[in-house]
CSV table of C-alpha atoms and ligand atoms in Angstrom, one decimal:
chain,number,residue,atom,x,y,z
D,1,UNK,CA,137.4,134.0,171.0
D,2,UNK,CA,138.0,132.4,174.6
D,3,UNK,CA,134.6,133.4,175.4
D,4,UNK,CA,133.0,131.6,172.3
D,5,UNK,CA,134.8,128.8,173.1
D,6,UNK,CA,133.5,128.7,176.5
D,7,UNK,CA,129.7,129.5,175.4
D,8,UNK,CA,129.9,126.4,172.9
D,9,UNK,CA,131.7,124.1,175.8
D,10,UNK,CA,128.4,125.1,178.1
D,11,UNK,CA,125.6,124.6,175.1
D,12,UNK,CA,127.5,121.5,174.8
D,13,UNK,CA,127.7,120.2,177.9
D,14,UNK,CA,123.6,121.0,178.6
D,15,UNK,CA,122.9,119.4,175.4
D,16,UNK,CA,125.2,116.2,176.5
D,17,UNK,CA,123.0,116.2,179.8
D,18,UNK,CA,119.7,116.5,178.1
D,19,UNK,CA,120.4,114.2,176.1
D,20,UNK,CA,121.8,111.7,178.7
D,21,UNK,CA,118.7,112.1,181.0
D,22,UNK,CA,116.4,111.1,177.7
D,23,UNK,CA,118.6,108.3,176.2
D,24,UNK,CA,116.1,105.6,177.5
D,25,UNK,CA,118.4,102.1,179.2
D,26,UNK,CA,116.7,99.5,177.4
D,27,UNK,CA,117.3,96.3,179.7
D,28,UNK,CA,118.1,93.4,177.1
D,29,UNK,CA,115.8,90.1,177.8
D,30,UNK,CA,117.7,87.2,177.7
D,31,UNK,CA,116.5,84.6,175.1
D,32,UNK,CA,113.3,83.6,176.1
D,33,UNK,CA,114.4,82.6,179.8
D,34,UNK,CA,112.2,82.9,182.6
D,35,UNK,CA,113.7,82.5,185.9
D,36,UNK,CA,111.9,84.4,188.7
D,37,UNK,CA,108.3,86.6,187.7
D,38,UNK,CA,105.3,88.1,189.4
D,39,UNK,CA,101.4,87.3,188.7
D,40,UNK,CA,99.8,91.0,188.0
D,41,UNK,CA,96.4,90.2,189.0
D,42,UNK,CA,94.0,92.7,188.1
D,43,UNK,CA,92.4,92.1,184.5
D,44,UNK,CA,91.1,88.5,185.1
D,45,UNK,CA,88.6,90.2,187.2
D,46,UNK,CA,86.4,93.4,186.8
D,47,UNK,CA,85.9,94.4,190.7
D,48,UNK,CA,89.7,94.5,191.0
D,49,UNK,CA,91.9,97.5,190.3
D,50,UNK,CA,93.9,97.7,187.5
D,51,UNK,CA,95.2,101.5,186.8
D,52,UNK,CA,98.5,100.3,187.9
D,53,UNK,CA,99.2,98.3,184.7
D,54,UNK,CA,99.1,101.1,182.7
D,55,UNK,CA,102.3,103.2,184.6
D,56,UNK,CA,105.2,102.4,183.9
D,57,UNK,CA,106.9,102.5,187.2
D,58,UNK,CA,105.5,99.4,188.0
D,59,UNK,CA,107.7,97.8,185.3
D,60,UNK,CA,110.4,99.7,185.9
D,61,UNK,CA,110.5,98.6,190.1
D,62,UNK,CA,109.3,95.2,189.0
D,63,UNK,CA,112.5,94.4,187.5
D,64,UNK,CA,114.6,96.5,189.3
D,65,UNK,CA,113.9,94.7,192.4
D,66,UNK,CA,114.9,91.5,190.3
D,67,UNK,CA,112.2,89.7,188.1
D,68,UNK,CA,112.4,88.7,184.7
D,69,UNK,CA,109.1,88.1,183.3
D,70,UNK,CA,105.7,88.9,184.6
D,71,UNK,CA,101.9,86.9,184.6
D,72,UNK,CA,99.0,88.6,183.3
D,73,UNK,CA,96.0,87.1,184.0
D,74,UNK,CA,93.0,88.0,181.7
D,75,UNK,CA,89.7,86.7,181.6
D,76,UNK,CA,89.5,87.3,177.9
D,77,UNK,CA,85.5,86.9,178.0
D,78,UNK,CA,85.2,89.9,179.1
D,79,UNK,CA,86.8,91.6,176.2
D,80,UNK,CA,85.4,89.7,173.3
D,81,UNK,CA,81.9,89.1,171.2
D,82,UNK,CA,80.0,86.3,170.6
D,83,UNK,CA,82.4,85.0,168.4
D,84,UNK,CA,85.3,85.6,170.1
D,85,UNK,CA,87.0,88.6,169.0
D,86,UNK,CA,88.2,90.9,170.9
D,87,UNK,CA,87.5,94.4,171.3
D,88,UNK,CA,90.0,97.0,169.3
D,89,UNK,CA,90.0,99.4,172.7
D,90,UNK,CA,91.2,96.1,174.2
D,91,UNK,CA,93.8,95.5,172.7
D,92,UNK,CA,95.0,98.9,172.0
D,93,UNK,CA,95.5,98.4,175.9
D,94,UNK,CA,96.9,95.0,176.1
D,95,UNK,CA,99.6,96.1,173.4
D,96,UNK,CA,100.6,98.9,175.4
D,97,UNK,CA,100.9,97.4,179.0
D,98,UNK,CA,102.6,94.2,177.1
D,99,UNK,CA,105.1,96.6,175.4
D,100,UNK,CA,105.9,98.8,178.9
D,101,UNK,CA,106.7,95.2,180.2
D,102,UNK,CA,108.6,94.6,177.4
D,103,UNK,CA,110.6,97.8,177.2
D,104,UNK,CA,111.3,97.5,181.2
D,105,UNK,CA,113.1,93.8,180.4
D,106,UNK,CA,110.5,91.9,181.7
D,107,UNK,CA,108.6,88.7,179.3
D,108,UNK,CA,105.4,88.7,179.4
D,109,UNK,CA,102.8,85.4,180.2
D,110,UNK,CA,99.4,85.9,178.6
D,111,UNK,CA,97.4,83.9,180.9
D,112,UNK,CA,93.6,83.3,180.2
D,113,UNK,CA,92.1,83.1,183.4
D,114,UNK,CA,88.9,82.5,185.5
D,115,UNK,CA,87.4,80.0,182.8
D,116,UNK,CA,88.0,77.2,185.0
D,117,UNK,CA,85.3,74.9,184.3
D,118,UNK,CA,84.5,75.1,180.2
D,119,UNK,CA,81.1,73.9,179.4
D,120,UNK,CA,82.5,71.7,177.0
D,121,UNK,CA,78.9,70.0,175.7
D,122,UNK,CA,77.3,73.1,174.9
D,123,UNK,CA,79.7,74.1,172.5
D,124,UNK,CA,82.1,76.6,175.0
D,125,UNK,CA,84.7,74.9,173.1
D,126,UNK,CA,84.5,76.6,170.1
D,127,UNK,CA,84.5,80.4,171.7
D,128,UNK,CA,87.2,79.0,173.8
D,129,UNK,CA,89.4,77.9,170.9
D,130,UNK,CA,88.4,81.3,168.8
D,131,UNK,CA,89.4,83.3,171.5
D,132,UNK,CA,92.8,82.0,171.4
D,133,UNK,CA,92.7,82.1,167.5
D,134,UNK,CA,92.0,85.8,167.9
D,135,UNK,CA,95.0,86.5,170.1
D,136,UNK,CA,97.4,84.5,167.8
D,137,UNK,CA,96.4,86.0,164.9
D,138,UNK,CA,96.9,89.7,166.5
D,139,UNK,CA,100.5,88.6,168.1
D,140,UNK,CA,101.4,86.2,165.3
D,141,UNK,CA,104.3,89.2,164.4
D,142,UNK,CA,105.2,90.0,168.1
D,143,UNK,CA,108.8,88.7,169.2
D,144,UNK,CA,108.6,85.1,170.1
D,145,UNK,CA,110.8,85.6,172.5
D,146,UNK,CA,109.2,88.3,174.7
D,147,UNK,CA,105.3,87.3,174.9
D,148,UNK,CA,104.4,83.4,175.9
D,149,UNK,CA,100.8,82.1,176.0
D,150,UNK,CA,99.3,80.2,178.7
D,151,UNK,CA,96.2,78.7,177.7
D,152,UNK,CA,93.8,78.0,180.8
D,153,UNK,CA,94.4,78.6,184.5
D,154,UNK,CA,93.0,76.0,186.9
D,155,UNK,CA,90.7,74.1,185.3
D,156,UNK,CA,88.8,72.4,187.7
D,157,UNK,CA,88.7,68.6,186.0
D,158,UNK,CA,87.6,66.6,189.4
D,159,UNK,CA,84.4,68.7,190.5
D,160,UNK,CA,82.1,67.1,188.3
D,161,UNK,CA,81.5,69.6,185.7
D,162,UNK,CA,82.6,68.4,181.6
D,163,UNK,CA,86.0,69.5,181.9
D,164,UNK,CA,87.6,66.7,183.0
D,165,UNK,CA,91.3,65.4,182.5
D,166,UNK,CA,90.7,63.7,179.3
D,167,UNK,CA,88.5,66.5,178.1
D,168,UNK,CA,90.9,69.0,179.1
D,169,UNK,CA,93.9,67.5,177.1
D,170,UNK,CA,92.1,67.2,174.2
D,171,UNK,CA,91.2,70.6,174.1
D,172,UNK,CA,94.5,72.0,175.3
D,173,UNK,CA,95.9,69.9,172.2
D,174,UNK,CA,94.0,70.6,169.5
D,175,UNK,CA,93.9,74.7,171.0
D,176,UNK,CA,97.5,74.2,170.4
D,177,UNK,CA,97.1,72.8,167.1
D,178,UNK,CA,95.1,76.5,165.9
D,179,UNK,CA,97.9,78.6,167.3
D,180,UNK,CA,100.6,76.8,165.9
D,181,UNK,CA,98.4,77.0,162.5
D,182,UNK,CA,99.2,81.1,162.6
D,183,UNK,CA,101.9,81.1,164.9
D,184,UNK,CA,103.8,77.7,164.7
D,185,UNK,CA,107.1,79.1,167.2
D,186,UNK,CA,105.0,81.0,169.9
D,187,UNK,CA,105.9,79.3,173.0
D,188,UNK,CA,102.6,77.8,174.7
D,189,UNK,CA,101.5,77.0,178.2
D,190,UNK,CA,100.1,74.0,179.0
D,191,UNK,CA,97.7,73.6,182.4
D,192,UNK,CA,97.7,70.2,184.2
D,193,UNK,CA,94.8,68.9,185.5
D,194,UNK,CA,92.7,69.7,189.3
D,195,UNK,CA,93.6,73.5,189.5
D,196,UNK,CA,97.2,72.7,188.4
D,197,UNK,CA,98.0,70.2,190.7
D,198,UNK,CA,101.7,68.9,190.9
D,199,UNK,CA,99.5,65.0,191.7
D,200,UNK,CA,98.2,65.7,188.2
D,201,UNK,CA,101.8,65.9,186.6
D,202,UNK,CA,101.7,61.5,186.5
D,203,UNK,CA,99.5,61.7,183.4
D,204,UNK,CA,102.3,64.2,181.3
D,205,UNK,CA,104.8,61.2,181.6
D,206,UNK,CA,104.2,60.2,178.2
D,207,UNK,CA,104.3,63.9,176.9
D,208,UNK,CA,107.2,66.0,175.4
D,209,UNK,CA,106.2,68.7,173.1
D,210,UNK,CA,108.5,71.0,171.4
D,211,UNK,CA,107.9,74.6,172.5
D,212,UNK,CA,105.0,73.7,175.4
D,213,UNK,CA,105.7,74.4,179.1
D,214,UNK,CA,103.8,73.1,181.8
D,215,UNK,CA,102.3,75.2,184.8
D,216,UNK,CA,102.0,73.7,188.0
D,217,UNK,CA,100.8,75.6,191.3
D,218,UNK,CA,101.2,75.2,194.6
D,219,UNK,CA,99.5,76.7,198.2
D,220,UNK,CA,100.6,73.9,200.3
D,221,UNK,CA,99.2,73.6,202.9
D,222,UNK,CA,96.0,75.3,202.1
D,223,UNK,CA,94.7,76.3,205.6
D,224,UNK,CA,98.6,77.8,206.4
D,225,UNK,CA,98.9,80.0,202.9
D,226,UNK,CA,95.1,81.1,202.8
D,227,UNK,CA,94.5,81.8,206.7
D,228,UNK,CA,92.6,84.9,207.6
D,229,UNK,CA,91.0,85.3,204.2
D,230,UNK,CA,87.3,84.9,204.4
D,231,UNK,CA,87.0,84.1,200.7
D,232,UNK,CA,88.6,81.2,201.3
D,233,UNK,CA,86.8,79.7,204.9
D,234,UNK,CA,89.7,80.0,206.7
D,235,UNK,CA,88.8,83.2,208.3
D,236,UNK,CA,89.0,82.9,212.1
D,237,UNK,CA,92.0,80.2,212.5
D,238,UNK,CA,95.6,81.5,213.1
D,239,UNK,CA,97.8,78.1,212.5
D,240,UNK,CA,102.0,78.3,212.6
D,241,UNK,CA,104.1,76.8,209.7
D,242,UNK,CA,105.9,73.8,211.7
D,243,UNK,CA,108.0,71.2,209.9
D,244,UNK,CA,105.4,69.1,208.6
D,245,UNK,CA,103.7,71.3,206.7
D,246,UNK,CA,107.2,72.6,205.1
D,247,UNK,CA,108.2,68.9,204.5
D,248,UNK,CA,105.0,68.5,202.7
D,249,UNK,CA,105.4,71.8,200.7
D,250,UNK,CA,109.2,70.2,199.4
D,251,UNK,CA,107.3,66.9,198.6
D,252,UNK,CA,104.9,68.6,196.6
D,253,UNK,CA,108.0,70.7,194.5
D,254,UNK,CA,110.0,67.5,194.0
D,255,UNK,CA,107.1,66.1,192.1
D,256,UNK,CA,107.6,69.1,189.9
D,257,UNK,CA,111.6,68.3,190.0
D,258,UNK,CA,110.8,64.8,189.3
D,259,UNK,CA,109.0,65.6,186.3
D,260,UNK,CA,111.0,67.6,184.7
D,261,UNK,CA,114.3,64.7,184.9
D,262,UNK,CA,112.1,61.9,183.8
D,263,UNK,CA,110.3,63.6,180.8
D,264,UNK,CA,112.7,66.6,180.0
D,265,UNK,CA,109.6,69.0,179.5
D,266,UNK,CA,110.1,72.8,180.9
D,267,UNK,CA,108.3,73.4,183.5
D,268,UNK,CA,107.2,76.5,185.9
D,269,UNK,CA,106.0,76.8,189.0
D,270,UNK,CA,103.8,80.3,188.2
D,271,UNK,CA,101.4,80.5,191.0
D,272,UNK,CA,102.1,80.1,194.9
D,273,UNK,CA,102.1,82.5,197.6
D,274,UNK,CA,100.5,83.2,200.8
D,275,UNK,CA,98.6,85.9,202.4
D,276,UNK,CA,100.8,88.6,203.1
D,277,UNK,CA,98.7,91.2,205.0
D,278,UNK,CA,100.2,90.8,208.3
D,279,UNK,CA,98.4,87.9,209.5
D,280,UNK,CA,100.8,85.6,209.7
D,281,UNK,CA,103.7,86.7,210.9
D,282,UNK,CA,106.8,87.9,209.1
D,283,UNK,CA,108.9,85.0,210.2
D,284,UNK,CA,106.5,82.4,208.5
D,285,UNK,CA,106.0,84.4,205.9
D,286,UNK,CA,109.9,84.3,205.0
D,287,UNK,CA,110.4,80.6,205.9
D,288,UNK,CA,107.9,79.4,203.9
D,289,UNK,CA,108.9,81.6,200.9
D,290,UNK,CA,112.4,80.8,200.8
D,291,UNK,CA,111.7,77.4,201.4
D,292,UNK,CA,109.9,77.3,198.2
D,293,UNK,CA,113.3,79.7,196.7
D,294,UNK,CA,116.2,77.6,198.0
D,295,UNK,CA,114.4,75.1,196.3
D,296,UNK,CA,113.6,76.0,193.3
D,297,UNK,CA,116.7,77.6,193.1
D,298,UNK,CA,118.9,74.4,193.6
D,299,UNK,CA,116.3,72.4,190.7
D,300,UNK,CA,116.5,74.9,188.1
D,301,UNK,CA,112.6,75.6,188.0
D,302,UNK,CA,111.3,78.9,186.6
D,303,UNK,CA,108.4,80.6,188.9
D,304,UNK,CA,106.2,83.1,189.6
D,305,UNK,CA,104.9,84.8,192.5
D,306,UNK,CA,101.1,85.4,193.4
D,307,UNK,CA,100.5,87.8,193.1
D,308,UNK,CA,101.4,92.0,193.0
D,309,UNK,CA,99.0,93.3,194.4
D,310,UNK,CA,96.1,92.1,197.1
D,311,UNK,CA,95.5,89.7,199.7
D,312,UNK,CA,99.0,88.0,198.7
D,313,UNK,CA,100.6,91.2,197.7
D,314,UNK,CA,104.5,91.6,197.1
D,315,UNK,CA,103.4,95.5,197.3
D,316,UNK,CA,101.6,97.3,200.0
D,317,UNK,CA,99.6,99.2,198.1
D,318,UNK,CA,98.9,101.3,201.8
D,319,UNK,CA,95.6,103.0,202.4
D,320,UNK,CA,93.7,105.0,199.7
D,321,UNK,CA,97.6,105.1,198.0
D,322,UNK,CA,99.3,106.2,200.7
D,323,UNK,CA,102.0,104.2,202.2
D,324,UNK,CA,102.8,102.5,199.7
D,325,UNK,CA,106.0,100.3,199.5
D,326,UNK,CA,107.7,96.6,198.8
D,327,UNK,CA,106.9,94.5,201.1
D,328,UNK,CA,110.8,93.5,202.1
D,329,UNK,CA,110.4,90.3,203.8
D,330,UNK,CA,108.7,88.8,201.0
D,331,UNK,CA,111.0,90.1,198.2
D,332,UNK,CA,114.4,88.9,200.5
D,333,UNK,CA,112.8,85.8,201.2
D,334,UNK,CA,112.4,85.4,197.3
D,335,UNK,CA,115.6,87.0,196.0
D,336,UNK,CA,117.9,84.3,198.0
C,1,BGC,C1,93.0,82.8,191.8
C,1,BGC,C2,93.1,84.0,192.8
C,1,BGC,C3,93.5,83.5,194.2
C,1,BGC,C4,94.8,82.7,194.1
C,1,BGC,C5,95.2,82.1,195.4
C,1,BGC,C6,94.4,82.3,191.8
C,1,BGC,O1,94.5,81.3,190.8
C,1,BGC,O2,92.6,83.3,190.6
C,1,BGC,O3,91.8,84.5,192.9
C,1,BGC,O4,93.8,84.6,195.0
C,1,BGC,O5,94.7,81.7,193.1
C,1,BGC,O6,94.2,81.3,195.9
């Protein structure tokens, strides 16, 4: 008899451990808050690697190491037809790497990127607009409070093109209008003019719309965040953060804080970063990111960090995958 007993104790127990080591944690999301997330460049364009979205780990270590809510840029044009519907494998994918997110804890931001300059005038409008009508219809069921929409990224209004301020909020509103036709409690993402400018936020004084955040970005200054990158002509000039530049970086956010108290409109702050491959050192690299934290902090403004992977990385992704690891500086100078 003893000995059954002790046989059924042991099945017991390695059934209790099985089972322990399958029982998935499920982190819960906290009502539709975002706080502090990370841009995972990759889809918005085809020349850069995107396996990584697809494993879970980099979920899992995204919010263990903190974040609430991640950025996926997608330049959906590349995933539709003429008429703007998008491709079944497509969003076989999409659901999967939006769900991974979601199962991990983290919201997802469903950012349509790289149209920055719609040819309004020869009808760009229309795919633009059915584009989004697509995506609403096929998320109209999803949990409002796990996927947001952001609707363009950037647009460049002051470069001449037909996209300009006007143009842009008039398609930005009545964009808003179809998705609120199918989905009317999907929270939405609104751009401000000239890339996202915080200068731009003046005109959004009259605004307050139920549900709509606004996205601002900042790279202040320009020549100290994008140095050493040849894609952006700063290639050959080494400059050191000094107190002007990080005194014009806090006047740049308190237009964002500014905003938010005069017109009571949610706000985030979901691109900034700097180039993070060693070029500038690991001293700047901390000031000037937990400049932007402390502050940020302090104001109560949501934001997210460009980007994952690349030039701006959070993560090393090493050489040919090995070495890979967190950069720590930059996740330290963020997690204050
Ligand atoms: C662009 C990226 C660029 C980043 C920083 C983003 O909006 O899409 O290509 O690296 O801004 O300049």
């Amino acid at each position: 008899m003893k000995k059954f007993i002790c046989c059924f104790l042991c099945i017991l127990l390695i059934f209790t451990i099985l089972g322990c080591k399958k029982a998935k944690i499920t982190p819960a999301i906290k009502e539709y808050t975002l706080t502090k997330g990370i841009n995972l460049s990759a889809l918005e364009d085809n020349t850069k690697p995107n396996k990584f979205l697809d494993k879970e780990k980099t979920y899992t270590e995204i919010f263990e190491k903190g974040f609430d809510h991640i950025r996926l840029p997608v330049d959906f044009r590349n995933y539709c037809n003429s008429e703007g519907v998008i491709s079944s494998s497509f969003y076989k994918r999409l659901d999967s790497i939006i769900r991974m997110a979601n199962d991990n804890g983290l919201i997802v931001i469903l950012d349509f990127h790289g149209w920055y300059n719609i040819n309004i005038k020869n009808g760009y409008a229309t795919l633009f607009t059915n584009i989004w009508k697509d995506i609403a219809m096929h998320y109209k069921d999803y949990p409002k409070d796990r996927l947001l929409f952001e609707l363009i990224n950037e647009p460049h209004t002051t470069e001449g093109g037909d996209l300009d301020a006007n143009t842009l909020w008039n398609l930005q509103n009545s964009v808003i209008a179809e998705i609120r036709n199918i989905d009317p409690q999907r929270a939405i993402i609104v751009a401000v003019p000239d890339w996202n400018s915080p200068f731009a936020l003046d005109n959004f004084k009259e605004y307050n719309y139920e549900n709509l955040i606004v996205a601002i970005h900042i790279y202040e200054p320009l020549e100290f965040t994008h140095q050493g990158l040849s894609w952006a002509g700063t290639a050959h000039k080494r400059i050191d953060l000094n107190n002007q530049m990080l005194l014009s970086l806090v006047q740049q956010l308190e237009l964002i804080s500014k905003f938010k108290f005069l017109t009571d409109n949610k706000v985030i702050l979901n691109e900034f970063g700097l180039n993070t491959t060693g070029y500038i050192i690991d001293e700047y690299v901390s000031e000037y990111l937990s400049c932007i934290a402390r502050y940020t902090k302090t104001h109560n403004i949501p934001w997210t960090y460009w980007s994952y992977r690349g030039d701006f990385g959070i993560y090393d992704t090493g050489f040919l995958g090995f070495g890979s690891r967190w950069r720590q500086n930059v996740v330290e100078a963020l997690m204050i």
